[in-house]
Coordinates of C-alpha atoms in Angstrom, one line a residue:
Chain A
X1 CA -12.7 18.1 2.7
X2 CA -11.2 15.1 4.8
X3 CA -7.3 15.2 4.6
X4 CA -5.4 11.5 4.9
X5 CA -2.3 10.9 6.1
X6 CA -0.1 9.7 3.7
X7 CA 0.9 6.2 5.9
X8 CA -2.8 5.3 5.8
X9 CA -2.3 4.5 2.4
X10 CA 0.3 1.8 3.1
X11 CA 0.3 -1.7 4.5
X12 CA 2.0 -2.0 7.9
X13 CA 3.5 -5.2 7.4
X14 CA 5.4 -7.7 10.2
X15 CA 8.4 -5.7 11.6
X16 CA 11.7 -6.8 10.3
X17 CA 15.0 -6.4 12.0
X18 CA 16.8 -4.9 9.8
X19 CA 17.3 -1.2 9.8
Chain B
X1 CA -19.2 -6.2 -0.2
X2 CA -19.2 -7.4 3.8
X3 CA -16.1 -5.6 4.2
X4 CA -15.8 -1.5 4.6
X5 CA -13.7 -0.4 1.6
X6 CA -11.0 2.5 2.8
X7 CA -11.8 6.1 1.6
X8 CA -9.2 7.4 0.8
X9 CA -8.3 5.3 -2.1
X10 CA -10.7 7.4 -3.8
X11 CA -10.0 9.2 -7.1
X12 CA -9.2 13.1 -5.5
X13 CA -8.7 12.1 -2.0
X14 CA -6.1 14.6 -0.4
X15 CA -3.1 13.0 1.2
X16 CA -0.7 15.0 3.5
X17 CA 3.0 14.0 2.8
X18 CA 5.4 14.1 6.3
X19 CA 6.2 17.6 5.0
X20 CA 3.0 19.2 5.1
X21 CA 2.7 18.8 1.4
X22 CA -1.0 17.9 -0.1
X23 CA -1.3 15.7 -3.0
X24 CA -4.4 13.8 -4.4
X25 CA -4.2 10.1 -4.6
X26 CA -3.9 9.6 -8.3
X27 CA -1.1 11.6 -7.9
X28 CA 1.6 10.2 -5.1
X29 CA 4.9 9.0 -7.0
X30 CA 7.0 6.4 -5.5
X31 CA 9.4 9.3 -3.9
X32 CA 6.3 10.6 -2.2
X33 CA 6.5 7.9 0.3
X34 CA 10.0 7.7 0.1
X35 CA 11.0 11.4 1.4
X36 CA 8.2 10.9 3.9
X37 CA 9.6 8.0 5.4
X38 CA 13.0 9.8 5.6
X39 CA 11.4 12.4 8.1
X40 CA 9.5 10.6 9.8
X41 CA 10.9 9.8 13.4
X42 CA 8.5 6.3 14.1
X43 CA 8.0 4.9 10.2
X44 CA 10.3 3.0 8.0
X45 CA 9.6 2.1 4.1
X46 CA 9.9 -1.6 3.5
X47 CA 10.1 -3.3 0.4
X48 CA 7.8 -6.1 0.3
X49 CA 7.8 -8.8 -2.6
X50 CA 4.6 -10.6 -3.7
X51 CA 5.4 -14.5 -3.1
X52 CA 1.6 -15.5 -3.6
X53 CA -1.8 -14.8 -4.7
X54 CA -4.2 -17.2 -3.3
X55 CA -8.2 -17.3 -3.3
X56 CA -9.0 -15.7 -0.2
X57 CA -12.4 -17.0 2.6
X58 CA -14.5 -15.1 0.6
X59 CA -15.0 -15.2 -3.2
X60 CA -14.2 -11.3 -3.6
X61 CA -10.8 -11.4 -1.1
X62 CA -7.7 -12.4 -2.3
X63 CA -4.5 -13.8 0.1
X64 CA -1.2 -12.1 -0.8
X65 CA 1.8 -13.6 0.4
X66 CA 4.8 -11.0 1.1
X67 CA 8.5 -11.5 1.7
X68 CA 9.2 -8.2 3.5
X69 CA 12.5 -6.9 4.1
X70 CA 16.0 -7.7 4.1
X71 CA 14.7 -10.3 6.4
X72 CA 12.2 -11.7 4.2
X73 CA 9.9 -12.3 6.8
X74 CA 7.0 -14.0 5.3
X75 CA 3.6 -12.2 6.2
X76 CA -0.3 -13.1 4.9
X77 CA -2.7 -9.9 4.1
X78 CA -6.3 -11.3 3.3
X79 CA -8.2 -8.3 1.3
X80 CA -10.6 -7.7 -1.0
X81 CA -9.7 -8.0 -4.8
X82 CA -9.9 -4.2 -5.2
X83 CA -7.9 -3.5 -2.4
X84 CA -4.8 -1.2 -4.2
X85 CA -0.9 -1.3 -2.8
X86 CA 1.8 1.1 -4.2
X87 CA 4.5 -0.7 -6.4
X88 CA 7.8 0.4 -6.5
X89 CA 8.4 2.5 -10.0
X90 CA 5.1 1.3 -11.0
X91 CA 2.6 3.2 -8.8
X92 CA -1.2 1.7 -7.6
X93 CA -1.8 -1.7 -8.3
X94 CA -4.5 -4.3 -7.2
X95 CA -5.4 -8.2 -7.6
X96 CA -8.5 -6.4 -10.1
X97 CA -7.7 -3.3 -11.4
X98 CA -10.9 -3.4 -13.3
X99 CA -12.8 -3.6 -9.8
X100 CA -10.6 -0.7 -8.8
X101 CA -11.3 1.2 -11.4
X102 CA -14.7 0.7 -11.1
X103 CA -15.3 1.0 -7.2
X104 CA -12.5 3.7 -6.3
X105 CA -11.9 5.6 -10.1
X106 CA -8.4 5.0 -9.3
X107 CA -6.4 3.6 -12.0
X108 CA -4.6 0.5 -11.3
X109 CA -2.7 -1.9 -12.8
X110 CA -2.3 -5.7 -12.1
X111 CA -0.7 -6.8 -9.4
X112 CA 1.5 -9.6 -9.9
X113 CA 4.4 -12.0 -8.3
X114 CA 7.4 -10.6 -7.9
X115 CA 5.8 -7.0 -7.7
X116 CA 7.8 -5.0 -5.1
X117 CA 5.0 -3.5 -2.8
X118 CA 5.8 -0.4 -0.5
X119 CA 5.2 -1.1 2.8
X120 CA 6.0 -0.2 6.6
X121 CA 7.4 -1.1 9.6
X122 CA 8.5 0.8 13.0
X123 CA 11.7 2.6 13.0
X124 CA 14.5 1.0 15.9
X125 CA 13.1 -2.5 16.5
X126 CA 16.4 -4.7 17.0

């Protein structure tokens, strides 16, 4: 059974500066 | 569909959380991505805010409009209808929940403006 990494499920979106 | 859809959004996929914990997709919770963005050492949750939902090149995509951030740095996605993003206190939700349902058996509800999508970004860019 494949096992996913749970940030696959997520959009990477444009980095923002903030932190 | 011209476009691959994602396995893992499939009803019973296994996810590994950032602590080694399994989970099946139907399953995550909002916290589930959360604590694992807490531990991990490259990853950072954003909150991202749909602006927009416009008709995409192709009659089954969609192009969301995000504000991401504290920044609010506006960023274009183009995907299909179906396609599903995690809401904030709300869980998996896509432009056609019905399609969703249909294609992945994972339930969904509508995704509107003003929905606050989880999302990432790299941890230390200044």
């Amino acid at each position: 059974v494949p096992v996913f990494p749970w940030h696959s499920l997520v959009p990477f979106l444009a980095p923002t500066q903030s932190d | 569909s011209p476009v691959a859809l994602p396995p893992f959004f499939m009803r019973g996929s296994i996810i590994q959380l950032a602590d080694g914990e399994l989970k099946r997709v139907e399953d995550l919770k909002t916290e589930d991505f959360i604590q694992s963005a807490e531990i991990s050492s490259e990853l950072k949750i954003d909150s991202s805010t749909v602006e927009r939902i416009d008709n995409g090149q192709s009659p089954n995509a969609v192009v969301i409009q995000f504000s991401v951030g504290e920044l609010k740095a506006q960023v274009c996605v183009e995907v299909l209808l179906e396609y599903p993003f995690f809401v904030f206190g709300q869980g998996w939700s896509s432009c056609c929940p019905d399609r969703t349902t249909q294609l992945f058996e994972l339930s969904c509800a509508k995704l509107c403006v003003g929905d606050v999508c989880v999302s990432l970004t790299l941890r230390g860019l200044r």
